[in-house]
Short mmCIF file of C-alpha atoms and ligand atoms in Angstrom, two decimals:
data_model
loop_
_atom_site.label_atom_id
_atom_site.label_comp_id
_atom_site.label_asym_id
_atom_site.label_seq_id
_atom_site.Cartn_x
_atom_site.Cartn_y
_atom_site.Cartn_z
CA MET A 3 5.86 -16.20 2.63
CA LEU A 4 6.77 -12.56 2.91
CA GLU A 5 10.45 -12.19 2.50
CA LEU A 6 12.54 -9.48 4.06
CA THR A 7 11.67 -7.14 1.26
CA HIS A 8 7.96 -7.22 1.95
CA THR A 9 6.61 -5.71 5.11
CA THR A 10 2.91 -6.28 4.66
CA LYS A 11 3.04 -9.66 6.31
CA THR A 12 -0.24 -11.42 6.09
CA HIS A 13 0.45 -15.00 6.95
CA ASP A 14 3.62 -16.86 7.65
CA GLU A 15 5.30 -18.62 10.47
CA SER A 16 7.99 -16.07 11.03
CA ARG A 17 8.57 -14.57 14.40
CA GLN A 18 8.74 -11.05 15.60
CA GLY A 19 9.31 -10.66 19.32
CA GLU A 20 11.50 -7.64 19.21
CA ALA A 21 8.86 -5.27 20.42
CA LEU A 22 9.64 -1.74 21.53
CA GLU A 23 10.26 -1.14 25.22
CA LEU A 24 7.31 0.92 26.36
CA VAL A 25 6.08 2.23 29.68
CA PRO A 26 2.42 2.68 30.57
CA THR A 27 0.95 6.17 30.52
CA GLY A 28 -0.76 5.55 33.87
CA SER A 29 0.95 4.23 37.00
CA SER A 30 3.29 1.26 36.59
CA ASN A 31 2.70 -2.00 38.43
CA GLY A 32 6.41 -2.80 38.18
CA ARG A 33 5.83 -5.89 36.03
CA LYS A 34 7.24 -6.49 32.59
CA LEU A 35 5.51 -8.09 29.61
CA TYR A 36 7.31 -9.84 26.77
CA ILE A 37 5.21 -10.79 23.77
CA GLU A 38 6.31 -12.71 20.70
CA SER A 39 4.11 -13.24 17.63
CA TYR A 40 3.92 -15.85 14.91
CA GLY A 41 1.66 -16.27 11.91
CA CYS A 42 -0.32 -13.73 9.97
CA GLN A 43 -0.42 -10.00 10.36
CA MET A 44 -3.67 -10.33 12.24
CA ASN A 45 -1.82 -12.08 15.00
CA PHE A 46 0.71 -9.26 15.11
CA SER A 47 -2.12 -6.82 15.23
CA ASP A 48 -3.74 -8.78 18.09
CA SER A 49 -0.48 -8.65 20.05
CA GLU A 50 -0.77 -4.86 19.92
CA ILE A 51 -4.23 -5.15 21.43
CA VAL A 52 -2.94 -7.49 24.13
CA ALA A 53 -0.12 -5.05 24.95
CA SER A 54 -2.65 -2.25 25.16
CA ILE A 55 -4.88 -4.21 27.57
CA LEU A 56 -1.96 -5.02 29.87
CA MET A 57 -0.33 -1.59 29.67
CA ASP A 58 -3.65 -0.18 30.85
CA LYS A 59 -3.12 -2.31 33.94
CA GLY A 60 0.35 -0.85 34.47
CA TYR A 61 2.64 -3.30 32.67
CA GLU A 62 5.77 -2.19 30.84
CA THR A 63 6.93 -4.06 27.73
CA THR A 64 10.40 -5.55 27.35
CA ARG A 65 12.43 -6.99 24.48
CA ASP A 66 14.13 -9.55 26.68
CA PHE A 67 12.07 -12.52 27.83
CA LYS A 68 14.65 -13.31 30.50
CA GLU A 69 13.75 -10.19 32.45
CA ALA A 70 9.99 -10.50 31.91
CA ASP A 71 7.35 -11.30 34.54
CA VAL A 72 4.83 -12.29 31.92
CA VAL A 73 5.90 -14.06 28.71
CA PHE A 74 3.30 -14.43 25.97
CA ILE A 75 3.63 -16.31 22.74
CA ASN A 76 0.97 -15.50 20.17
CA THR A 77 0.73 -18.60 18.02
CA CYS A 78 -0.25 -19.82 14.55
CA SER A 79 -1.74 -23.19 13.52
CA ILE A 80 -1.89 -22.75 9.76
CA ARG A 81 0.64 -25.49 8.95
CA GLU A 82 2.22 -28.17 11.08
CA ASN A 83 5.65 -26.54 11.02
CA ALA A 84 4.15 -23.31 12.40
CA GLU A 85 3.05 -25.24 15.49
CA GLN A 86 6.35 -27.08 15.75
CA ARG A 87 8.22 -23.81 15.80
CA VAL A 88 6.16 -22.63 18.76
CA ARG A 89 6.80 -25.82 20.70
CA ASN A 90 10.53 -25.48 20.13
CA ARG A 91 10.43 -21.89 21.29
CA LEU A 92 8.57 -22.84 24.47
CA LYS A 93 11.50 -25.09 25.38
CA GLU A 94 13.75 -22.06 25.26
CA PHE A 95 11.61 -20.36 27.90
CA GLU A 96 12.13 -23.25 30.32
CA SER A 97 15.47 -22.14 31.74
CA ALA A 98 14.24 -18.55 32.19
CA LYS A 99 11.26 -19.85 34.13
CA ALA A 100 13.47 -22.13 36.23
CA LYS A 101 15.44 -19.04 37.31
CA ASN A 102 12.30 -16.99 37.91
CA PRO A 103 9.53 -19.31 39.12
CA GLY A 104 7.07 -16.39 39.42
CA MET A 105 7.20 -15.89 35.65
CA VAL A 106 3.81 -16.36 33.97
CA VAL A 107 3.98 -18.13 30.59
CA GLY A 108 0.95 -17.75 28.34
CA VAL A 109 0.03 -19.20 24.98
CA LEU A 110 -2.28 -16.98 22.94
CA GLY A 111 -3.76 -17.12 19.47
CA CYS A 112 -4.68 -19.88 17.09
CA MET A 113 -2.81 -22.79 18.65
CA ALA A 114 -4.32 -21.92 22.02
CA GLU A 115 -7.75 -21.99 20.43
CA ARG A 116 -7.12 -25.23 18.59
CA LEU A 117 -5.65 -27.18 21.50
CA LYS A 118 -7.50 -25.52 24.39
CA ALA A 119 -6.91 -27.07 27.86
CA LYS A 120 -4.97 -29.90 26.23
CA PHE A 121 -2.10 -27.45 25.98
CA LEU A 122 -1.74 -27.37 29.75
CA GLU A 123 -1.34 -31.16 29.80
CA GLU A 124 1.11 -31.19 26.91
CA GLU A 125 3.34 -28.29 27.96
CA LYS A 126 3.93 -28.22 31.68
CA LEU A 127 5.57 -24.83 31.55
CA VAL A 128 2.45 -23.07 30.28
CA ASP A 129 0.26 -21.30 32.86
CA VAL A 130 -2.37 -19.63 30.68
CA VAL A 131 -4.06 -20.57 27.40
CA VAL A 132 -6.09 -17.79 25.78
CA GLY A 133 -7.94 -17.78 22.47
CA PRO A 134 -8.13 -14.78 20.10
CA ASP A 135 -11.50 -13.53 21.33
CA ALA A 136 -10.70 -13.64 25.07
CA TYR A 137 -7.90 -11.10 25.44
CA ARG A 138 -9.95 -8.74 27.59
CA ASP A 139 -9.89 -11.48 30.22
CA LEU A 140 -6.06 -11.59 30.38
CA PRO A 141 -5.64 -9.47 33.54
CA ASN A 142 -8.04 -11.82 35.42
CA LEU A 143 -6.35 -14.91 34.07
CA ILE A 144 -2.91 -13.66 35.16
CA GLU A 145 -4.35 -13.00 38.60
CA LYS A 146 -5.49 -16.61 38.80
CA VAL A 147 -1.97 -17.75 38.01
CA ASP A 148 -0.53 -15.38 40.63
CA GLU A 149 -2.81 -17.10 43.12
CA GLY A 150 -1.24 -20.43 42.22
CA GLY A 151 -3.57 -21.74 39.53
CA ARG A 152 -3.47 -22.28 35.79
CA ALA A 153 -6.10 -20.71 33.55
CA VAL A 154 -7.83 -21.21 30.21
CA ASN A 155 -10.22 -18.99 28.27
CA VAL A 156 -10.86 -20.04 24.70
CA LEU A 157 -14.40 -18.78 24.24
CA LEU A 158 -15.02 -17.52 20.74
CA SER A 159 -17.34 -14.59 20.28
CA ARG A 160 -19.73 -13.46 17.56
CA GLU A 161 -19.28 -9.79 18.44
CA GLU A 162 -15.79 -9.11 19.75
CA THR A 163 -13.79 -6.78 17.47
CA TYR A 164 -11.78 -4.89 20.13
CA ALA A 165 -13.03 -1.77 18.33
CA ASP A 166 -12.61 0.46 21.39
CA ILE A 167 -9.06 -0.66 22.17
CA ASN A 168 -6.30 1.56 20.93
CA PRO A 169 -3.50 -0.81 19.86
CA VAL A 170 0.00 -0.12 21.16
CA ARG A 171 2.18 0.00 18.02
CA LEU A 172 4.77 -2.55 19.10
CA ASN A 173 6.78 -3.17 15.96
CA SER A 174 6.11 -0.05 14.01
CA ASN A 175 8.50 2.16 12.09
CA GLY A 176 6.17 5.07 12.86
CA ILE A 177 5.22 5.24 9.17
CA SER A 178 3.14 2.12 8.42
CA ALA A 179 0.51 0.53 10.62
CA PHE A 180 -2.06 -2.23 10.39
CA ILE A 181 -5.75 -1.83 11.17
CA SER A 182 -7.93 -4.88 11.76
CA ILE A 183 -11.27 -4.29 10.08
CA MET A 184 -12.85 -7.65 10.78
CA ARG A 185 -12.22 -10.92 12.59
CA GLY A 186 -12.88 -14.59 11.93
CA CYS A 187 -13.83 -16.27 8.68
CA ASP A 188 -17.10 -17.76 7.41
CA ASN A 189 -15.57 -19.57 4.47
CA MET A 190 -14.85 -23.19 4.87
CA CYS A 191 -11.86 -23.83 2.65
CA SER A 192 -11.36 -27.51 3.29
CA PHE A 193 -7.61 -27.25 4.03
CA CYS A 194 -7.88 -24.36 6.45
CA VAL A 195 -7.87 -24.24 10.22
CA VAL A 196 -8.68 -20.53 10.52
CA PRO A 197 -12.49 -20.82 10.79
CA PHE A 198 -11.92 -23.13 13.78
CA THR A 199 -9.32 -20.96 15.50
CA ARG A 200 -10.81 -17.55 14.78
CA GLY A 201 -14.52 -18.22 14.79
CA ARG A 202 -17.28 -16.51 12.84
CA GLU A 203 -16.70 -13.53 10.63
CA ARG A 204 -17.63 -10.16 12.08
CA SER A 205 -16.93 -6.65 10.81
CA ARG A 206 -15.72 -3.83 12.98
CA ASP A 207 -17.56 -0.53 13.44
CA VAL A 208 -16.80 1.66 10.42
CA ASP A 209 -16.39 4.86 12.45
CA SER A 210 -13.83 3.25 14.74
CA ILE A 211 -11.80 2.18 11.69
CA VAL A 212 -11.86 5.63 10.10
CA LYS A 213 -10.98 7.20 13.45
CA GLU A 214 -8.04 4.86 13.93
CA ALA A 215 -6.75 5.79 10.46
CA GLN A 216 -7.22 9.49 11.22
CA ASP A 217 -5.44 9.18 14.59
CA LEU A 218 -2.54 7.36 12.93
CA PHE A 219 -2.28 10.04 10.25
CA ASN A 220 -2.33 12.77 12.91
CA ALA A 221 0.50 10.93 14.68
CA GLY A 222 2.64 11.05 11.53
CA TYR A 223 1.81 7.67 9.94
CA LYS A 224 1.69 7.63 6.14
CA GLU A 225 0.42 4.14 5.35
CA VAL A 226 -2.29 1.89 6.75
CA THR A 227 -3.06 -1.68 5.77
CA LEU A 228 -6.63 -2.83 6.39
CA LEU A 229 -6.62 -6.43 7.57
CA GLY A 230 -9.07 -9.29 7.43
CA GLN A 231 -9.10 -12.91 6.23
CA ASN A 232 -11.54 -11.87 3.54
CA VAL A 233 -11.70 -8.08 3.43
CA ASP A 234 -14.04 -7.99 0.45
CA SER A 235 -16.85 -9.42 2.53
CA TYR A 236 -16.61 -6.53 5.03
CA LYS A 237 -20.14 -5.41 5.89
CA TYR A 238 -21.17 -3.13 8.72
CA THR A 239 -24.57 -1.73 9.57
CA PRO A 240 -24.20 1.18 11.98
CA LYS A 241 -26.15 0.64 15.19
CA VAL A 242 -28.81 3.25 15.86
CA ALA A 243 -30.72 4.10 19.01
CA GLU A 244 -34.48 3.55 19.04
CA GLY A 245 -36.34 6.19 17.08
CA GLU A 246 -33.27 7.22 15.08
CA GLU A 247 -33.12 6.79 11.34
CA GLU A 248 -31.55 3.58 10.07
CA GLN A 249 -28.08 3.96 8.55
CA PRO A 250 -27.17 2.19 5.32
CA THR A 251 -24.82 -0.81 5.45
CA VAL A 252 -21.22 -0.05 4.52
CA ASN A 253 -19.43 -2.50 2.22
CA PHE A 254 -15.70 -2.87 1.62
CA ALA A 255 -15.57 -0.55 -1.40
CA GLN A 256 -17.30 2.15 0.63
CA LEU A 257 -15.02 1.59 3.61
CA LEU A 258 -11.98 1.91 1.33
CA GLY A 259 -13.30 5.23 0.05
CA LYS A 260 -13.89 6.53 3.57
CA VAL A 261 -10.39 5.61 4.72
CA ALA A 262 -8.87 7.04 1.53
CA GLU A 263 -10.54 10.35 2.28
CA VAL A 264 -8.70 10.72 5.59
CA SER A 265 -5.92 12.36 3.56
CA PRO A 266 -4.42 12.09 0.07
CA GLU A 267 -1.08 11.80 1.88
CA LEU A 268 -2.14 8.58 3.63
CA ARG A 269 -1.54 5.44 1.60
CA ILE A 270 -4.07 2.64 1.87
CA ARG A 271 -3.33 -1.06 1.43
CA PHE A 272 -5.46 -4.08 2.28
CA SER A 273 -5.23 -7.84 2.61
CA THR A 274 -6.58 -10.47 1.91
CA SER A 275 -8.97 -10.50 -1.05
CA HIS A 276 -10.93 -13.66 -1.73
CA PRO A 277 -11.41 -14.13 -5.49
CA LYS A 278 -15.08 -14.98 -5.03
CA ASP A 279 -15.84 -11.69 -3.26
CA ILE A 280 -13.72 -9.00 -4.89
CA THR A 281 -16.14 -6.78 -6.81
CA ASP A 282 -15.75 -4.35 -9.68
CA GLU A 283 -16.94 -1.68 -7.24
CA VAL A 284 -13.79 -2.31 -5.18
CA LEU A 285 -11.65 -2.10 -8.32
CA TYR A 286 -13.27 1.15 -9.45
CA THR A 287 -12.77 2.60 -5.97
CA MET A 288 -9.09 1.67 -6.17
CA ALA A 289 -8.85 3.33 -9.57
CA ARG A 290 -10.59 6.46 -8.31
CA TYR A 291 -8.31 7.21 -5.36
CA GLU A 292 -4.66 7.83 -6.05
CA ASN A 293 -3.73 7.01 -2.47
CA ILE A 294 -5.18 3.48 -2.58
CA CYS A 295 -2.18 1.39 -3.58
CA LYS A 296 -2.54 -0.51 -6.82
CA TYR A 297 -1.82 -3.90 -5.37
CA ILE A 298 -4.07 -6.87 -4.68
CA HIS A 299 -3.26 -10.08 -2.85
CA LEU A 300 -5.54 -12.59 -4.56
CA PRO A 301 -4.80 -16.15 -3.37
CA VAL A 302 -5.46 -18.69 -6.10
CA GLN A 303 -4.39 -21.85 -4.18
CA SER A 304 -4.67 -24.01 -7.31
CA GLY A 305 -5.13 -23.43 -11.02
CA ASN A 306 -7.32 -26.50 -11.50
CA SER A 307 -11.09 -26.41 -11.14
CA ARG A 308 -11.47 -29.91 -9.71
CA VAL A 309 -8.89 -29.22 -6.99
CA LEU A 310 -10.47 -25.83 -6.27
CA GLU A 311 -13.77 -27.59 -5.75
CA LEU A 312 -12.22 -30.09 -3.34
CA MET A 313 -10.66 -27.15 -1.56
CA ASN A 314 -14.13 -25.63 -1.31
CA ARG A 315 -12.86 -22.32 -2.65
CA THR A 316 -16.23 -21.74 -4.42
CA TYR A 317 -14.66 -20.39 -7.63
CA ASP A 318 -13.14 -22.19 -10.58
CA ARG A 319 -10.27 -21.51 -12.95
CA GLU A 320 -12.41 -19.46 -15.35
CA TRP A 321 -13.87 -17.30 -12.60
CA TYR A 322 -10.40 -16.56 -11.23
CA LYS A 323 -9.10 -15.60 -14.66
CA GLY A 324 -12.16 -13.38 -15.09
CA ARG A 325 -11.29 -11.52 -11.89
CA VAL A 326 -7.70 -11.07 -13.03
CA ASP A 327 -8.96 -9.77 -16.40
CA ALA A 328 -11.20 -7.28 -14.58
CA ILE A 329 -8.24 -6.06 -12.51
CA ARG A 330 -6.13 -5.61 -15.65
CA ARG A 331 -8.98 -3.79 -17.40
CA ILE A 332 -9.93 -1.42 -14.56
CA ILE A 333 -6.46 -0.90 -12.97
CA PRO A 334 -3.92 -1.75 -15.71
CA GLU A 335 -0.88 -0.97 -13.55
CA CYS A 336 -2.07 -3.11 -10.60
CA GLY A 337 0.37 -5.49 -8.90
CA ILE A 338 -1.07 -8.92 -8.07
CA SER A 339 0.29 -11.46 -5.59
CA THR A 340 -1.04 -14.86 -4.60
CA ASP A 341 -0.88 -17.92 -2.36
CA VAL A 342 -0.38 -21.40 -3.82
CA ILE A 343 -0.71 -24.82 -2.20
CA THR A 344 1.01 -27.78 -3.88
CA GLY A 345 0.11 -31.42 -3.41
CA PHE A 346 -3.41 -31.03 -2.08
CA CYS A 347 -5.29 -34.34 -1.67
CA THR A 348 -5.56 -36.29 -4.97
CA GLU A 349 -3.88 -33.54 -7.06
CA THR A 350 -2.59 -35.14 -10.28
CA GLU A 351 0.44 -34.11 -12.27
CA GLU A 352 -1.82 -32.56 -14.97
CA GLU A 353 -3.71 -30.59 -12.34
CA HIS A 354 -0.43 -29.32 -10.91
CA GLN A 355 0.50 -28.22 -14.48
CA GLU A 356 -2.67 -26.11 -14.48
CA THR A 357 -1.38 -24.24 -11.44
CA LEU A 358 1.80 -23.49 -13.38
CA SER A 359 -0.18 -22.37 -16.44
CA MET A 360 -2.33 -20.12 -14.25
CA MET A 361 0.87 -18.56 -12.97
CA ASP A 362 1.97 -18.03 -16.57
CA TYR A 363 -1.37 -16.39 -17.31
CA VAL A 364 -1.22 -13.92 -14.41
CA LYS A 365 2.56 -13.50 -14.02
CA TYR A 366 2.24 -12.63 -10.35
CA ASP A 367 4.44 -9.95 -8.86
CA TYR A 368 4.88 -12.10 -5.80
CA ALA A 369 3.65 -15.37 -4.32
CA TYR A 370 3.57 -17.23 -1.02
CA MET A 371 3.92 -20.89 -1.77
CA PHE A 372 3.29 -23.88 0.47
CA ALA A 373 3.23 -27.66 0.38
CA TYR A 374 -0.11 -28.92 1.67
CA SER A 375 -0.07 -29.67 5.38
CA GLU A 376 -3.05 -31.58 6.75
CA ARG A 377 -4.64 -29.88 9.76
CA PRO A 378 -6.65 -31.90 12.27
CA GLY A 379 -10.36 -31.14 12.33
CA THR A 380 -10.54 -29.49 8.89
CA LEU A 381 -12.95 -30.72 6.22
CA ALA A 382 -10.09 -32.07 4.12
CA ALA A 383 -8.69 -34.03 7.07
CA LYS A 384 -12.11 -35.59 7.62
CA ARG A 385 -13.01 -36.25 4.00
CA TYR A 386 -9.91 -36.84 1.92
CA ALA A 387 -6.74 -38.85 2.26
CA ASP A 388 -3.55 -36.79 2.38
CA ASP A 389 -2.27 -39.00 -0.39
CA ILE A 390 0.41 -37.04 -2.21
CA PRO A 391 3.84 -38.23 -1.02
CA GLU A 392 5.92 -35.59 0.72
CA GLU A 393 8.62 -35.66 -1.94
CA VAL A 394 6.05 -35.06 -4.68
CA LYS A 395 4.56 -32.10 -2.79
CA LYS A 396 8.07 -30.69 -2.36
CA ARG A 397 9.04 -31.22 -6.00
CA ARG A 398 5.86 -29.50 -7.19
CA LEU A 399 6.56 -26.71 -4.73
CA THR A 400 10.05 -26.26 -6.16
CA GLU A 401 8.59 -25.98 -9.65
CA VAL A 402 6.15 -23.34 -8.47
CA VAL A 403 8.89 -21.42 -6.61
CA ASP A 404 11.21 -21.47 -9.62
CA LEU A 405 8.51 -20.24 -11.97
CA GLN A 406 7.53 -17.50 -9.55
CA ARG A 407 11.12 -16.31 -9.32
CA ALA A 408 11.12 -15.79 -13.09
CA HIS A 409 7.79 -13.94 -12.95
CA SER A 410 8.90 -11.70 -10.08
CA LEU A 411 11.97 -10.76 -12.08
CA TYR A 412 9.83 -10.12 -15.17
CA ARG A 413 7.54 -7.79 -13.21
CA ILE A 414 10.29 -5.93 -11.45
CA GLN A 415 12.26 -5.45 -14.69
CA ASN A 416 9.22 -3.57 -15.98
CA PHE A 417 9.93 -0.86 -13.39
CA VAL A 418 13.48 -0.31 -14.63
CA GLY A 419 13.62 2.94 -16.60
CA LYS A 420 10.37 4.16 -15.04
CA VAL A 421 9.73 6.66 -12.26
CA GLN A 422 8.02 5.27 -9.15
CA ARG A 423 6.38 7.09 -6.28
CA VAL A 424 7.95 5.63 -3.16
CA LEU A 425 7.20 6.19 0.51
CA ILE A 426 10.50 6.27 2.41
CA GLU A 427 10.08 3.68 5.15
CA GLY A 428 13.58 3.65 6.60
CA PHE A 429 17.16 2.79 5.83
CA SER A 430 18.10 -0.17 3.71
CA LYS A 431 19.12 -3.29 5.62
CA ARG A 432 22.49 -3.30 3.91
CA SER A 433 23.57 0.34 4.24
CA ASP A 434 22.67 3.40 6.28
CA GLN A 435 23.52 5.47 3.20
CA ASP A 436 20.50 4.05 1.35
CA TYR A 437 16.80 4.58 1.93
CA CYS A 438 14.22 1.90 1.25
CA GLY A 439 10.50 1.98 0.66
CA ARG A 440 7.87 0.46 -1.57
CA ASN A 441 6.16 1.59 -4.72
CA ASP A 442 2.42 1.30 -5.21
CA GLN A 443 2.74 -2.31 -6.36
CA ASN A 444 4.45 -3.26 -3.08
CA THR A 445 7.88 -3.75 -4.67
CA MET A 446 10.79 -2.87 -2.41
CA VAL A 447 12.87 -0.02 -3.80
CA VAL A 448 16.35 0.93 -2.55
CA PHE A 449 18.01 4.25 -3.42
CA PRO A 450 20.78 6.52 -2.11
CA MET A 451 19.85 8.80 0.75
CA ASP A 452 19.24 12.44 -0.04
CA ALA A 453 19.38 14.88 2.89
CA ARG A 454 16.46 16.86 1.47
CA TYR A 455 14.10 13.98 2.22
CA LYS A 456 13.39 12.12 5.43
CA VAL A 457 11.71 8.89 6.46
CA GLY A 458 7.96 9.28 5.89
CA ASP A 459 8.33 11.49 2.79
CA TYR A 460 7.13 10.48 -0.66
CA VAL A 461 9.77 10.69 -3.38
CA ASN A 462 9.98 9.95 -7.09
CA VAL A 463 12.53 7.26 -7.78
CA LEU A 464 13.84 6.26 -11.20
CA GLY A 465 14.38 2.50 -11.38
CA GLU A 466 17.87 1.76 -12.70
CA SER A 467 18.50 -1.94 -12.05
CA CYS A 468 16.99 -4.81 -10.09
CA THR A 469 17.22 -8.24 -8.54
CA SER A 470 14.17 -10.53 -8.46
CA ALA A 471 13.17 -8.96 -5.13
CA THR A 472 14.40 -5.37 -5.12
CA LEU A 473 14.38 -2.42 -7.48
CA ILE A 474 17.44 -0.20 -7.25
CA GLY A 475 17.24 3.42 -8.32
CA ARG A 476 17.76 7.09 -7.50
CA ILE A 477 15.62 10.02 -6.49
CA VAL A 478 14.61 12.32 -9.33
CA ASP A 479 12.82 15.61 -8.80
N1 SAH B 512 -7.77 -15.83 4.19
C1 SAH B 512 -6.74 -16.02 3.28
C2 SAH B 512 -5.73 -17.05 3.67
C3 SAH B 512 -5.24 -17.16 5.06
S1 SAH B 512 -4.15 -18.50 5.35
C4 SAH B 512 -7.36 -16.47 1.97
O1 SAH B 512 -8.43 -17.00 1.93
O2 SAH B 512 -6.73 -16.37 0.97
C5 SAH B 512 -2.81 -18.09 4.28
C6 SAH B 512 -2.43 -19.10 3.28
O3 SAH B 512 -1.90 -20.25 3.90
C7 SAH B 512 -3.56 -19.63 2.44
O4 SAH B 512 -3.90 -18.76 1.42
C8 SAH B 512 -3.01 -20.92 1.94
O5 SAH B 512 -2.30 -20.76 0.75
C9 SAH B 512 -2.05 -21.34 3.04
N2 SAH B 512 -2.60 -22.46 3.80
C10 SAH B 512 -3.69 -22.47 4.59
N3 SAH B 512 -3.89 -23.70 5.09
C11 SAH B 512 -2.90 -24.49 4.63
C12 SAH B 512 -2.58 -25.86 4.77
N4 SAH B 512 -3.33 -26.68 5.51
N5 SAH B 512 -1.47 -26.33 4.13
C13 SAH B 512 -0.71 -25.51 3.38
N6 SAH B 512 -0.98 -24.21 3.21
C14 SAH B 512 -2.07 -23.70 3.81
FE1 SF4 B 513 -8.95 -20.04 5.48
FE2 SF4 B 513 -10.43 -19.90 3.32
FE3 SF4 B 513 -11.02 -18.39 5.42
FE4 SF4 B 513 -8.86 -17.87 3.97
S1 SF4 B 513 -10.99 -17.74 3.26
S2 SF4 B 513 -9.00 -17.94 6.19
S3 SF4 B 513 -8.18 -19.89 3.39
S4 SF4 B 513 -11.14 -20.60 5.33
FE1 F3S B 514 -3.23 -16.25 11.22
FE2 F3S B 514 -2.03 -18.52 11.62
FE3 F3S B 514 -4.18 -17.97 12.93
S1 F3S B 514 -2.26 -17.55 9.71
S2 F3S B 514 -5.36 -16.60 11.68
S3 F3S B 514 -2.24 -16.88 13.06
S4 F3S B 514 -3.66 -19.93 12.09
#
């Protein structure tokens, strides 16, 4: 999904193990932790919680798994190839473990939750299997392994949000950070494994979210992305002691407003919006605050109402178009991206054409596109035959990808000749003479360095040319 040019990863199978080398603030226990993450941004965010829990116990972090005492792999189950990638990677840990038999190898995240103790039978090298709601138990579980055992904790929780844990920013550029605002998912999209691996939806304490944003801003961060599988269903009722007055429930629009008020200099992004839940109130809040980025990730999955029903998405083609129309009406300059699945069970050629025509209707700025991959235990796996041949799924996917490339180019060309407000995030991958950063609509912009501005500053950039993924320009005052 997210290519190099996009940094707000929300869900893919890419890997990021190159964490910073950090030492604990308290006393060190002399052991080193290596943690590698796959999947969506929530997994990356969880790895920062895991690092925080272990650093509290005196662990240092390392970038090199060969010198680690504890090696964790935080896994994704969303598609079959995501799981395959993890299994291949585990093989690469084998020789390191052979050299250092005391090394603890742990599997965390969605695959751990899906496969549970079975993982220990299937992968002999693995010592610990820990699901996404059991990370507080990690120090105990490691202790069990040190004593010669193997350990599993895959209990899901209805309350855990890790609200009190201050994540260690492992992969940060010091400018942008992610804040988990909720966990789990209560939707039952028939293709999706997430409700099984992440459990019930629960929203995190509003004050802890605002405080985390404030702390990040005080530490020099300029952009936060609020994360959840379905952020628009965020709902938190503050807990009150007996005798105290009840506090009103906070919804997502209100949360957005509260975070936006931390500072006009702090940019706010969020992901993911479910088309059934995104309200006009959210759109008006986005329009009201200049520092809420005008960009919405609105996964459509399919453009055909019958397929959407089979997918249990609970909206149809007309509803989705209505939401897009509302976005265009209330926030005309808003960027929109999406997720598409091709070749879902029983999808006909005509129905696939409706996905293409939906894309023509919206002209997405960006899309993450996948061939359907049946996941064991999901509603679709139980109810429907995975009956679209692999080559048909792939051919439909190619059509979707090709069309999206044209739309991305169309959108990005619109920025040529216009001035964009860009947050400088760092140096361009190609040259240390060029800065890069994104505009409001999440488009990557590259422009020559100017000594008057540093990473973390906002600048006005005039778009001069583009590729289908990057806008090229120069700073104007
Ligand atoms: N909560 C988000 C999606 C999280 S999963 C939402 O509801 O939009 C990210 C994306 O992976 C999904 O939007 C979907 O496009 C894709 N996906 C999920 N399960 C899949 C499967 N079994 N096969 C192919 N793609 C899948
Ligand atoms: Fe999966 Fe649907 Fe939940 Fe997204 S909303 S995580 S696709 S079940
Ligand atoms: Fe995310 Fe993959 Fe789990 S997309 S929620 S890490 S299955």
